[in-house]
Coordinates of C-alpha atoms in Angstrom, one line a residue:
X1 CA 0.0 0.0 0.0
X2 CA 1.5 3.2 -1.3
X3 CA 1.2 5.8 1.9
X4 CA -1.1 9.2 1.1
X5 CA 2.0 11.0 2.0
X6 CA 3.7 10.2 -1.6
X7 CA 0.3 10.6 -3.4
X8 CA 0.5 14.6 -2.1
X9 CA 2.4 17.0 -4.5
X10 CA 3.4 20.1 -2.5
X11 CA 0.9 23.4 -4.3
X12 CA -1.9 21.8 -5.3
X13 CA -3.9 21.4 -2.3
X14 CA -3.6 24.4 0.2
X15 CA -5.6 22.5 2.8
X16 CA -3.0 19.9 2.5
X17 CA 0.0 21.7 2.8
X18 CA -1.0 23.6 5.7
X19 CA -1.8 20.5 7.5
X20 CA 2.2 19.0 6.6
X21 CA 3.3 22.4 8.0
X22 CA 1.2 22.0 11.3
X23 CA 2.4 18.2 11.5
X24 CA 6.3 19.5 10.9
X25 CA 5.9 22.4 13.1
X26 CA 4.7 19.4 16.1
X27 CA 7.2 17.5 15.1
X28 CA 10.2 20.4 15.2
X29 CA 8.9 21.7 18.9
X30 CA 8.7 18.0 20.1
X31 CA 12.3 17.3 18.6
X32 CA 13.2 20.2 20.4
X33 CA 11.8 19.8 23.6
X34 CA 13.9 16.5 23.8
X35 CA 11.4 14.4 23.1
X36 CA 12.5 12.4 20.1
X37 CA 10.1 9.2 20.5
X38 CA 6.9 10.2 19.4
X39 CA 5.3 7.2 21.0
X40 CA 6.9 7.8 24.0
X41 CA 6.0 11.4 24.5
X42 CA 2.5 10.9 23.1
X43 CA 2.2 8.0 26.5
X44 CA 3.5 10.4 28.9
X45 CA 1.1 12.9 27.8
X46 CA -2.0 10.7 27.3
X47 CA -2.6 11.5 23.6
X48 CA -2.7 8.4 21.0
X49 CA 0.4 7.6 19.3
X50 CA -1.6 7.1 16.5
X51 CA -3.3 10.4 16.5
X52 CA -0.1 12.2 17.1
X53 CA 1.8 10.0 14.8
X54 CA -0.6 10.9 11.5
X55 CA -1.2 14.9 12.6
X56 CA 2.9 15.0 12.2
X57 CA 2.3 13.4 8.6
X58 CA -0.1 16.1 7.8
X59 CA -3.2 14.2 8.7
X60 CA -6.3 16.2 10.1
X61 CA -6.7 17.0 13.7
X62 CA -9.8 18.4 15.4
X63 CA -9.2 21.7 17.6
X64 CA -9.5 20.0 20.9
X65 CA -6.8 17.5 20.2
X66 CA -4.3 20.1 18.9
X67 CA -4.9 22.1 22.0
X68 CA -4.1 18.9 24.0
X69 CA -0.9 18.8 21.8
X70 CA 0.0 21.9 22.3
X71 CA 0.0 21.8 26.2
X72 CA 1.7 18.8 26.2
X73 CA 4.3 20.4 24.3
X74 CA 4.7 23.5 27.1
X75 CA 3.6 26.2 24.9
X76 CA 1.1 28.9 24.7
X77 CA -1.2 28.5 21.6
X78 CA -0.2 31.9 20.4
X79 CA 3.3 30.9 20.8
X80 CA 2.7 27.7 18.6
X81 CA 0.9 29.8 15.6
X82 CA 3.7 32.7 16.1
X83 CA 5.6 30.9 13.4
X84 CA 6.6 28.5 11.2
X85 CA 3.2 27.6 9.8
X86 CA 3.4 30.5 6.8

């Protein structure tokens, strides 16, 4: 099974590409933070590994679980959209 991820070209779908930026910019602050097991981080911070694993592919996330995300990751929201989703 070939993964959606290669079926994307970059430009021709807005919504998609803002959703890969979201997922990189998760992925970058978790990085960061020291956290570089996703599945690990996403256990100590009671969010599916699953859910956290496909929003940092670009996958869709609801507002609540972004939020959730975002916490976990010791930010402010407004500090989260400050940059690097442009």
């Amino acid at each position: 099974m070939i993964s959606n991820q290669l079926n994307k070209i970059e430009g021709l779908d807005p919504e998609a590409d803002a959703l890969i930026k979201l997922g990189n910019r998760i992925k970058t602050l978790r990085i960061k933070a020291g956290h570089h097991h996703y599945e690990k981080f996403a256990y100590q911070n009671n969010i599916g590994r699953i859910l956290l694993r496909r929003v940092e592919l670009g996958g869709n996330v609801n507002y609540k679980n972004l939020l959730k995300i975002i916490k976990a990751l010791g930010i402010r929201p407004s500090d989260f959209f400050s940059e690097g989703l442009d």
